[in-house]
JSON list of C-alpha atoms and ligand atoms in Angstrom, two decimals:
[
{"chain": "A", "resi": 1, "resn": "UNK", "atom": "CA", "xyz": [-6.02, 8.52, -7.19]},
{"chain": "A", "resi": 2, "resn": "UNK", "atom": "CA", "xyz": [-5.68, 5.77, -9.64]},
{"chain": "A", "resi": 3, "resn": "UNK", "atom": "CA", "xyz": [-3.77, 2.42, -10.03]},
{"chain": "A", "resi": 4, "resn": "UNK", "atom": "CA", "xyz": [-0.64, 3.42, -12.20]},
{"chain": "A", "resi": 5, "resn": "UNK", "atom": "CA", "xyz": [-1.03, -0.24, -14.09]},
{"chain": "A", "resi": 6, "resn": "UNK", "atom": "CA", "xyz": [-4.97, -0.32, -14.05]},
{"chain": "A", "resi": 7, "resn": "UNK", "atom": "CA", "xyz": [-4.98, 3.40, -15.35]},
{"chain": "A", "resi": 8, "resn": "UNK", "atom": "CA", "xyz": [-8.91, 3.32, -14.48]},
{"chain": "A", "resi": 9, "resn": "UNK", "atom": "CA", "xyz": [-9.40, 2.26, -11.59]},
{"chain": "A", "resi": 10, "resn": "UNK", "atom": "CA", "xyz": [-9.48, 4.02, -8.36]},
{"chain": "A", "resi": 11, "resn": "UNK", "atom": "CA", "xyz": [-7.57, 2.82, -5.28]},
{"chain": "A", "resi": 12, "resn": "UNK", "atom": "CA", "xyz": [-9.22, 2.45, -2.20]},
{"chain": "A", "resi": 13, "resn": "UNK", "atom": "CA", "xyz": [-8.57, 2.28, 1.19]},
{"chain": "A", "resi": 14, "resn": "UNK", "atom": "CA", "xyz": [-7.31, -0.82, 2.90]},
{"chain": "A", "resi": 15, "resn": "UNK", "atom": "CA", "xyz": [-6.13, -1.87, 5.93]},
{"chain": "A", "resi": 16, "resn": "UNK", "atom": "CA", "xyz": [-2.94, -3.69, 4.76]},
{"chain": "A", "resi": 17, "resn": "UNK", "atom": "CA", "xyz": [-2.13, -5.02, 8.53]},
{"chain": "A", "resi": 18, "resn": "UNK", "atom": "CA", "xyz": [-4.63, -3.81, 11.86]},
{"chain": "A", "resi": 19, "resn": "UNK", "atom": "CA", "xyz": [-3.11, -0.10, 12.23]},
{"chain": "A", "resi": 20, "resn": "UNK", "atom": "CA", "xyz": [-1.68, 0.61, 8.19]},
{"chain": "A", "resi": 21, "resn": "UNK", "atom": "CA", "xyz": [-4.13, 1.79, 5.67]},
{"chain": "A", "resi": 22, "resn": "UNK", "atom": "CA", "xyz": [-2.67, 1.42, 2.31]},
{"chain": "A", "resi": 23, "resn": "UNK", "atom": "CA", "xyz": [-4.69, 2.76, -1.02]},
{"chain": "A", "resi": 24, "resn": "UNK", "atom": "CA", "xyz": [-4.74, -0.49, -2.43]},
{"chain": "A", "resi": 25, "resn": "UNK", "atom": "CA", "xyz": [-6.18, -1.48, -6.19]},
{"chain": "A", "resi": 26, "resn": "UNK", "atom": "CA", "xyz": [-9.38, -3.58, -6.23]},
{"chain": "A", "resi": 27, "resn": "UNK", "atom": "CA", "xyz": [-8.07, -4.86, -9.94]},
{"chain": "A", "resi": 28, "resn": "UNK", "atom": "CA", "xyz": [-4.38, -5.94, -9.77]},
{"chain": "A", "resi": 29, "resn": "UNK", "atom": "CA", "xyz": [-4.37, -5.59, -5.82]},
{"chain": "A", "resi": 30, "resn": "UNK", "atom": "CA", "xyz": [-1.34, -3.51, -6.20]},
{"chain": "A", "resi": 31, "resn": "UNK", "atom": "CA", "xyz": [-1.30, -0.54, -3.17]},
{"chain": "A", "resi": 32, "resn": "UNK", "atom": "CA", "xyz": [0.09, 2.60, -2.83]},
{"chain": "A", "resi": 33, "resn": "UNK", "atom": "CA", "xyz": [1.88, 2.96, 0.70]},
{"chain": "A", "resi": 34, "resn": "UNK", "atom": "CA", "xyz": [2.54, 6.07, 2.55]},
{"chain": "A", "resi": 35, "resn": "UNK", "atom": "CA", "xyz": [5.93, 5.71, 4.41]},
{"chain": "A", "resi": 36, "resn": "UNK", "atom": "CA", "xyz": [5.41, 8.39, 6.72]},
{"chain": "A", "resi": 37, "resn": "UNK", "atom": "CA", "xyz": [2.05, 5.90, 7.50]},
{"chain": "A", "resi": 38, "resn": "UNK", "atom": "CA", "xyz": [4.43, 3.14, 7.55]},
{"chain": "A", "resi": 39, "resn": "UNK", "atom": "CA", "xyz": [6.79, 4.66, 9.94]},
{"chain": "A", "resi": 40, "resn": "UNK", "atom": "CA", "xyz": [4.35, 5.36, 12.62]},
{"chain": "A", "resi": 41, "resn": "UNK", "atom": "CA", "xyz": [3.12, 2.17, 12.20]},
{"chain": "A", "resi": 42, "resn": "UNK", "atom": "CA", "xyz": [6.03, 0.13, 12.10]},
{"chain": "A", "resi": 43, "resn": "UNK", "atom": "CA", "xyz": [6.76, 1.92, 15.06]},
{"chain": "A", "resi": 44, "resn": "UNK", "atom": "CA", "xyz": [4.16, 0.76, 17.59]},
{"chain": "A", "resi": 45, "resn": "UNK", "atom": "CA", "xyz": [4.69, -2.50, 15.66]},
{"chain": "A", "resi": 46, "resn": "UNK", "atom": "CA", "xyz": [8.05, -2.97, 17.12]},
{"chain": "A", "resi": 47, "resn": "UNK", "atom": "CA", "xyz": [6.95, -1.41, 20.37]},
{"chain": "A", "resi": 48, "resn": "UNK", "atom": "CA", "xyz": [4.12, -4.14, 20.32]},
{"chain": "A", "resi": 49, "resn": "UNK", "atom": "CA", "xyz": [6.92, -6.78, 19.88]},
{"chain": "A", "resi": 50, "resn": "UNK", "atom": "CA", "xyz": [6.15, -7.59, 16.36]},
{"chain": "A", "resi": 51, "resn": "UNK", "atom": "CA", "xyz": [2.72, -9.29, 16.11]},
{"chain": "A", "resi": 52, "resn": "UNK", "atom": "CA", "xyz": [2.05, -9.28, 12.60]},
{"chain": "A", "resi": 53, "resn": "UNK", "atom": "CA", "xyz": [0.13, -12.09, 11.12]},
{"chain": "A", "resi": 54, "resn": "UNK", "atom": "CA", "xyz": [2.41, -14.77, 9.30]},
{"chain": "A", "resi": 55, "resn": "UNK", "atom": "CA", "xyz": [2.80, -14.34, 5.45]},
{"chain": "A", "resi": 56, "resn": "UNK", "atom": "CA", "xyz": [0.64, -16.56, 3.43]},
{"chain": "A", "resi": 57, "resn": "UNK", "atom": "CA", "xyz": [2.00, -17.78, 0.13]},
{"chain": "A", "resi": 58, "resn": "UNK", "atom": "CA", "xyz": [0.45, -16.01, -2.11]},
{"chain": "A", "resi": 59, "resn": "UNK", "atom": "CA", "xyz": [2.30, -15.53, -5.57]},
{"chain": "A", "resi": 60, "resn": "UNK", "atom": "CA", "xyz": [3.98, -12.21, -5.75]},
{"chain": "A", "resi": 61, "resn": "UNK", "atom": "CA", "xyz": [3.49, -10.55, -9.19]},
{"chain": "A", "resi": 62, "resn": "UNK", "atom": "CA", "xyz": [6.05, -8.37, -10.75]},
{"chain": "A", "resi": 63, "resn": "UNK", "atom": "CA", "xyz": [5.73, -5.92, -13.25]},
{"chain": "A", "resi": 64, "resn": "UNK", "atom": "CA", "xyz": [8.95, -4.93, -14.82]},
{"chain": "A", "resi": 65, "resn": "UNK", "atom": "CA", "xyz": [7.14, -1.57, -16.44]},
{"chain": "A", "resi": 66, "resn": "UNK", "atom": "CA", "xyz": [8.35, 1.55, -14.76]},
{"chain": "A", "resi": 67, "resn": "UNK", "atom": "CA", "xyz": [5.15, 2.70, -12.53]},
{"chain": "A", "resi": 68, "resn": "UNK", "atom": "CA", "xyz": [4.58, 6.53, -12.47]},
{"chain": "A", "resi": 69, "resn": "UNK", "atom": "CA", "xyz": [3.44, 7.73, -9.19]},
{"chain": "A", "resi": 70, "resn": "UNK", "atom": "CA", "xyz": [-0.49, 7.46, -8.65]},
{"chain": "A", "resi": 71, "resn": "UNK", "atom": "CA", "xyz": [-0.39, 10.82, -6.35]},
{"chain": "A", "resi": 72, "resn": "UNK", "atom": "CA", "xyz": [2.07, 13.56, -8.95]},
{"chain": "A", "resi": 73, "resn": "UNK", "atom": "CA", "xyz": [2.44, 10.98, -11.66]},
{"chain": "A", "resi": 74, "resn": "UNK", "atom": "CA", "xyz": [6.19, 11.73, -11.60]},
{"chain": "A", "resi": 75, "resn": "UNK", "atom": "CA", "xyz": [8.24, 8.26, -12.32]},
{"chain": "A", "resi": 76, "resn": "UNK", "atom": "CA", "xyz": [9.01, 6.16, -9.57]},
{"chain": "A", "resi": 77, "resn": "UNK", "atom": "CA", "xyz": [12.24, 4.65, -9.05]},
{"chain": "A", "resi": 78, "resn": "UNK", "atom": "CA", "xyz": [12.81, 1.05, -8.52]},
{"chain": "A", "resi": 79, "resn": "UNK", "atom": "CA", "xyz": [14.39, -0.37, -6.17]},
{"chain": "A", "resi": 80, "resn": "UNK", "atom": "CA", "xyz": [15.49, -4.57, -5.14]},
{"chain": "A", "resi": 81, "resn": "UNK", "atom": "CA", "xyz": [14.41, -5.78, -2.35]},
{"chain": "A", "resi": 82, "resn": "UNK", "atom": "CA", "xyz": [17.37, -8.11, -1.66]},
{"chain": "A", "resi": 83, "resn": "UNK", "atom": "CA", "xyz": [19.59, -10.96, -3.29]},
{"chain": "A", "resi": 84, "resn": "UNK", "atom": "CA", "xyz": [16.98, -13.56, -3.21]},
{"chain": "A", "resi": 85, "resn": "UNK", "atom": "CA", "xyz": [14.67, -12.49, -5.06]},
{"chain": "A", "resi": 86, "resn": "UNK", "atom": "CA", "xyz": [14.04, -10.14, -8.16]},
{"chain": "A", "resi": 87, "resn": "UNK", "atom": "CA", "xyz": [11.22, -8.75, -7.18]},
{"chain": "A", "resi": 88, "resn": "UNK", "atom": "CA", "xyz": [11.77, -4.54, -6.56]},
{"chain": "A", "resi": 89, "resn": "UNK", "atom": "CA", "xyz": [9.36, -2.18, -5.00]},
{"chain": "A", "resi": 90, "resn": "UNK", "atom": "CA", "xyz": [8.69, 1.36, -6.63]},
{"chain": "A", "resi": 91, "resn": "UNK", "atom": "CA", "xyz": [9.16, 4.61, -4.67]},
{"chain": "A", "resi": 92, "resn": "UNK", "atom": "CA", "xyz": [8.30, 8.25, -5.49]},
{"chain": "A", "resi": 93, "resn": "UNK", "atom": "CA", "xyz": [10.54, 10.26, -3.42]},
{"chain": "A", "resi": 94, "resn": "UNK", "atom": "CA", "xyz": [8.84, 12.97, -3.63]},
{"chain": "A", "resi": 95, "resn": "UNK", "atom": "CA", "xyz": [5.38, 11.69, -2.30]},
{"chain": "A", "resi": 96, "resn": "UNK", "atom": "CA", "xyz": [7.37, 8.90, 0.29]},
{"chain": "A", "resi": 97, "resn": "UNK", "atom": "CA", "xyz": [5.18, 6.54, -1.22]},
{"chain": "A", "resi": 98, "resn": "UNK", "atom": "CA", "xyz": [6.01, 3.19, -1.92]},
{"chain": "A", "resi": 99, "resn": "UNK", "atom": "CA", "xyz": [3.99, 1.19, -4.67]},
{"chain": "A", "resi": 100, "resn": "UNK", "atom": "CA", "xyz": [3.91, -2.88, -3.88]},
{"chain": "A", "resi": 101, "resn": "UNK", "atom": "CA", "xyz": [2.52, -5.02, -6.44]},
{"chain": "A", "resi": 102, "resn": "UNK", "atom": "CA", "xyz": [0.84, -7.73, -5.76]},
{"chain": "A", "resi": 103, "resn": "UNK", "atom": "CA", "xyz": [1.91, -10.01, -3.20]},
{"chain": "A", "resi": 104, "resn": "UNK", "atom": "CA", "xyz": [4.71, -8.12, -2.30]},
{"chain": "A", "resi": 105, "resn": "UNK", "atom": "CA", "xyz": [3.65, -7.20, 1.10]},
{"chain": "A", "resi": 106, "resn": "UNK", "atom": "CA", "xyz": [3.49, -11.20, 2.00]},
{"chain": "A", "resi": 107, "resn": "UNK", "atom": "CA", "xyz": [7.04, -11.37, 0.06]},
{"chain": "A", "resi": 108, "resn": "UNK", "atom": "CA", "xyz": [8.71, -8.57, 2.49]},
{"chain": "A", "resi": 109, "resn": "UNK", "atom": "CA", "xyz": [6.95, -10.84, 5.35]},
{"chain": "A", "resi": 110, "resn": "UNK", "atom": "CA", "xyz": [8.53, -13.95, 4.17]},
{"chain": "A", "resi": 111, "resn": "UNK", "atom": "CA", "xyz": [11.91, -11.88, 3.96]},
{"chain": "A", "resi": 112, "resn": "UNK", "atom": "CA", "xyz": [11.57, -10.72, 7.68]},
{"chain": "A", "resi": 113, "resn": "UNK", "atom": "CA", "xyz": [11.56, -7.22, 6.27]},
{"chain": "A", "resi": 114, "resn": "UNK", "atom": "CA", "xyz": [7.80, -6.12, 7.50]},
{"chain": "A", "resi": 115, "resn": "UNK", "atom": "CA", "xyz": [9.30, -3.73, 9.72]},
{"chain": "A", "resi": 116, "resn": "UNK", "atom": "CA", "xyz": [12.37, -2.79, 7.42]},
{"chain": "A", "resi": 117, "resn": "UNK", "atom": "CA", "xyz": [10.28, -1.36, 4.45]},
{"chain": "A", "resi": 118, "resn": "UNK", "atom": "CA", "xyz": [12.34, 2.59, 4.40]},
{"chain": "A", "resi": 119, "resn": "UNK", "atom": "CA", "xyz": [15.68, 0.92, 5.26]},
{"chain": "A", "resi": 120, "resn": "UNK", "atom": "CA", "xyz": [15.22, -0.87, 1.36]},
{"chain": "A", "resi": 121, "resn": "UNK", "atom": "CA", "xyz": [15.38, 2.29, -0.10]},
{"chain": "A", "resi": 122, "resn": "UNK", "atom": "CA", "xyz": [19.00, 3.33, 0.73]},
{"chain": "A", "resi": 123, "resn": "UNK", "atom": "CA", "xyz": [22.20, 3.46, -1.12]},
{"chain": "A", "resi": 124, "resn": "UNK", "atom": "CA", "xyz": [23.90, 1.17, 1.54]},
{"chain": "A", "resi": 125, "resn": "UNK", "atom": "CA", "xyz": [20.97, -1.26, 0.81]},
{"chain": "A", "resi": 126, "resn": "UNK", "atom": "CA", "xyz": [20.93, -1.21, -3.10]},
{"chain": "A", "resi": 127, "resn": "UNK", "atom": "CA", "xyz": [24.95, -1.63, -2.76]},
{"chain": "A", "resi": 128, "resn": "UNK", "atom": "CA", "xyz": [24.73, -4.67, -0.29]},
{"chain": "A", "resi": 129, "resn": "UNK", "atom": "CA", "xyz": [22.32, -6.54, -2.34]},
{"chain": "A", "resi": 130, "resn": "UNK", "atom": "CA", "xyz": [24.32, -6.31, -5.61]},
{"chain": "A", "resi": 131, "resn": "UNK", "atom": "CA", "xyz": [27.14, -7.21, -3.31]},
{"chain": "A", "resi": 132, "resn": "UNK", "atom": "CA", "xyz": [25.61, -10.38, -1.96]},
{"chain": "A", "resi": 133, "resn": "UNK", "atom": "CA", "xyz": [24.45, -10.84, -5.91]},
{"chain": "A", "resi": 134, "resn": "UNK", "atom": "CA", "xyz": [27.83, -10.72, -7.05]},
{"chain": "A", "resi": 135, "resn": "UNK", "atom": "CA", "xyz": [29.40, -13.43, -4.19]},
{"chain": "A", "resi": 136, "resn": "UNK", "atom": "CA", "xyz": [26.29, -15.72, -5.58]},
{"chain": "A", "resi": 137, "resn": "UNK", "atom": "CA", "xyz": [27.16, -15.07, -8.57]},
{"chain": "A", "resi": 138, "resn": "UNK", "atom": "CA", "xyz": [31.01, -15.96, -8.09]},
{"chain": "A", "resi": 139, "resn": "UNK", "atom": "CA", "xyz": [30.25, -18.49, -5.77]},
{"chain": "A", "resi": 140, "resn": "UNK", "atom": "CA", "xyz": [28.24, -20.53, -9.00]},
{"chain": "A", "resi": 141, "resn": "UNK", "atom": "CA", "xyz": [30.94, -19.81, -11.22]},
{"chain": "A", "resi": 142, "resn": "UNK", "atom": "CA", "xyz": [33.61, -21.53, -9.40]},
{"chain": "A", "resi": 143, "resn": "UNK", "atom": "CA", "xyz": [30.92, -23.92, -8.23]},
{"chain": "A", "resi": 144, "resn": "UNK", "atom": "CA", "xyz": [30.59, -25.17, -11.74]},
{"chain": "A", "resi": 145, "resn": "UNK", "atom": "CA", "xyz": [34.07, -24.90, -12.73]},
{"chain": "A", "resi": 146, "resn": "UNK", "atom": "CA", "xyz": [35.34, -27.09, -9.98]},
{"chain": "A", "resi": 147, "resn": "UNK", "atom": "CA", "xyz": [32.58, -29.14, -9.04]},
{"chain": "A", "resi": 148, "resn": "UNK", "atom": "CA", "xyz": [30.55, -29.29, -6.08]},
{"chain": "A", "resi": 149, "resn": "UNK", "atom": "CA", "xyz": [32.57, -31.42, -4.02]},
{"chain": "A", "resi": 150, "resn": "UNK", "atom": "CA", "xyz": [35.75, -29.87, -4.47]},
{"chain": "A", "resi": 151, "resn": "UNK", "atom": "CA", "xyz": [34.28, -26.48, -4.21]},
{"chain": "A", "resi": 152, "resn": "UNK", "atom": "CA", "xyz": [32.62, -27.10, -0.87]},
{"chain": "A", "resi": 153, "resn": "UNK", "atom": "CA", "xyz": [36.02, -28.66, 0.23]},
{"chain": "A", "resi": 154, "resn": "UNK", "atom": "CA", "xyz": [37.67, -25.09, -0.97]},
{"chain": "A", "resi": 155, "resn": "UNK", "atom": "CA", "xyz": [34.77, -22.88, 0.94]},
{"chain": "A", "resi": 156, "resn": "UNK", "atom": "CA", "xyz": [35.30, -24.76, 3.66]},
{"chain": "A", "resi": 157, "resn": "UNK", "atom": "CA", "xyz": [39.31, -24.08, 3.86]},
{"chain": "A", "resi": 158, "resn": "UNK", "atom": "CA", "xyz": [38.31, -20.48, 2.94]},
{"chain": "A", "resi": 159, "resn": "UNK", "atom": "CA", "xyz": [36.37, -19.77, 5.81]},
{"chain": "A", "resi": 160, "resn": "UNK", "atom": "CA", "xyz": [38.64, -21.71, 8.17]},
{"chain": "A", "resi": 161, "resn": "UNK", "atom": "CA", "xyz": [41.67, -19.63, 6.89]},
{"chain": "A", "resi": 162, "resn": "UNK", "atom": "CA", "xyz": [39.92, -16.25, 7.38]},
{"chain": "A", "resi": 163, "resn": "UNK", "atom": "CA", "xyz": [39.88, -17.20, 10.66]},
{"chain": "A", "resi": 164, "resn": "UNK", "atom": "CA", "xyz": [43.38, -17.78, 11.15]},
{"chain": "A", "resi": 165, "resn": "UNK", "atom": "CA", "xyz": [45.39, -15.30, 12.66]},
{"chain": "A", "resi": 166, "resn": "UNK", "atom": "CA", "xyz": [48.20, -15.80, 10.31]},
{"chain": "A", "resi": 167, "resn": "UNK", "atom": "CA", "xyz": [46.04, -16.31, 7.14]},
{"chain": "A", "resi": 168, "resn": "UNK", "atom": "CA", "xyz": [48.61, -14.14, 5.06]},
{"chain": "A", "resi": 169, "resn": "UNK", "atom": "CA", "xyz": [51.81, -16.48, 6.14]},
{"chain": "A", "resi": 170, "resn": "UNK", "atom": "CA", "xyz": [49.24, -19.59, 4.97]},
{"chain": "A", "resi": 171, "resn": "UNK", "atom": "CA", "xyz": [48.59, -17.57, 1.38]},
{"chain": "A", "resi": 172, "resn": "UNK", "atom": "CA", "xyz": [52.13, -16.75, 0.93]},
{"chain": "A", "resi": 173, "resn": "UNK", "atom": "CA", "xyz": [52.95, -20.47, 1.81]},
{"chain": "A", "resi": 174, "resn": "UNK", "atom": "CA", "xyz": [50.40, -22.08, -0.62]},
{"chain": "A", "resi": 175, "resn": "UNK", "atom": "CA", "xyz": [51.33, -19.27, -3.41]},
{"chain": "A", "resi": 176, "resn": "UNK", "atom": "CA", "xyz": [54.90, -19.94, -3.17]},
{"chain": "A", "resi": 177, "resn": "UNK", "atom": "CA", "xyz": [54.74, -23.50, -3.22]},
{"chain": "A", "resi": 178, "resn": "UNK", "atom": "CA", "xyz": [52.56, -24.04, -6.26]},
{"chain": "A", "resi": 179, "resn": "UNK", "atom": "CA", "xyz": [54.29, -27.18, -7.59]},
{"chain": "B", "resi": 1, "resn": "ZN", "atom": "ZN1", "xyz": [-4.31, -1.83, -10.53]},
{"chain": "B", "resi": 2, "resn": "ZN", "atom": "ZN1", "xyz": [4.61, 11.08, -6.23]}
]
């Protein structure tokens, strides 16, 4: 097999934690992970209570280029990892094979998602992060429209009144008594 980016060069195995061989690219250092691999893995990981060395901070590279799969060279699909960050990771369905670019794996460590890696791939993922995108978003639109202090003061009555019991008597009260 060989690296989608490199084109030339031949992936290799690695051992991307002690227990999960990825093919990983000696060039870009971009690998190619198996999720059925991953699953058995991540398995005894949690069964071993989750003793994966901490992330380093290595730089993650992304590569916005659509990668085609380095197994059936079909197109992978990409996919966002969450809100807080844009990096995505690449999947070929039909292999179950995920493709992380460099420093990716550290990023998913850094995110708490090391053990998490098939649940990204889901609809009900992809839709919560451009949920939580769009509340950021929103939230830094009205941030900069009202200013910071006055916009924490409103967040802060927000999540009080969600709270309350009788929130819709308190919206009817503050909508009818606009003046
Ligand atoms: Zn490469
Ligand atoms: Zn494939």
């Amino acid at each position: 097999m060989h690296c989608s980016t490199c084109k030339n060069t031949q992936l290799e195995p690695q051992e991307l934690e002690p227990g999960l061989i990825v093919a990983s690219c000696p060039s870009c250092s971009g690998a190619l992970v198996s999720l059925m691999n991953y699953r058995f893995w991540a398995d005894r990981y949690a069964t071993a209570g989750g003793v994966v060395e901490s992330a380093n901070d290595a730089q993650a590279n992304e590569s916005e280029s659509v990668h085609s799969c380095p197994k059936c060279s079909r197109l992978m699909m990409k996919y966002q990892i969450g809100p807080q960050t844009q990096h995505k990771l690449d999947l070929c369905s039909a292999c179950d094979e995920a493709w992380l670019d460099k420093g990716e794996w550290q990023l998913l460590k850094r995110l708490d998602l090391q053990g998490k890696l098939p649940k990204v791939f889901t609809d009900a993922w992809q839709r919560n992060v451009r949920k939580q995108r769009q509340e950021i978003a929103l939230n830094e639109r009205y941030e900069k429209l009202l200013g910071e202090e006055s916009f924490s003061r409103v967040k802060e009555f927000r999540d009080w009144l969600l709270q309350q019991p009788n929130k819709d008597a308190i919206k009817q009260y503050l909508i009818s008594h606009q003046e």
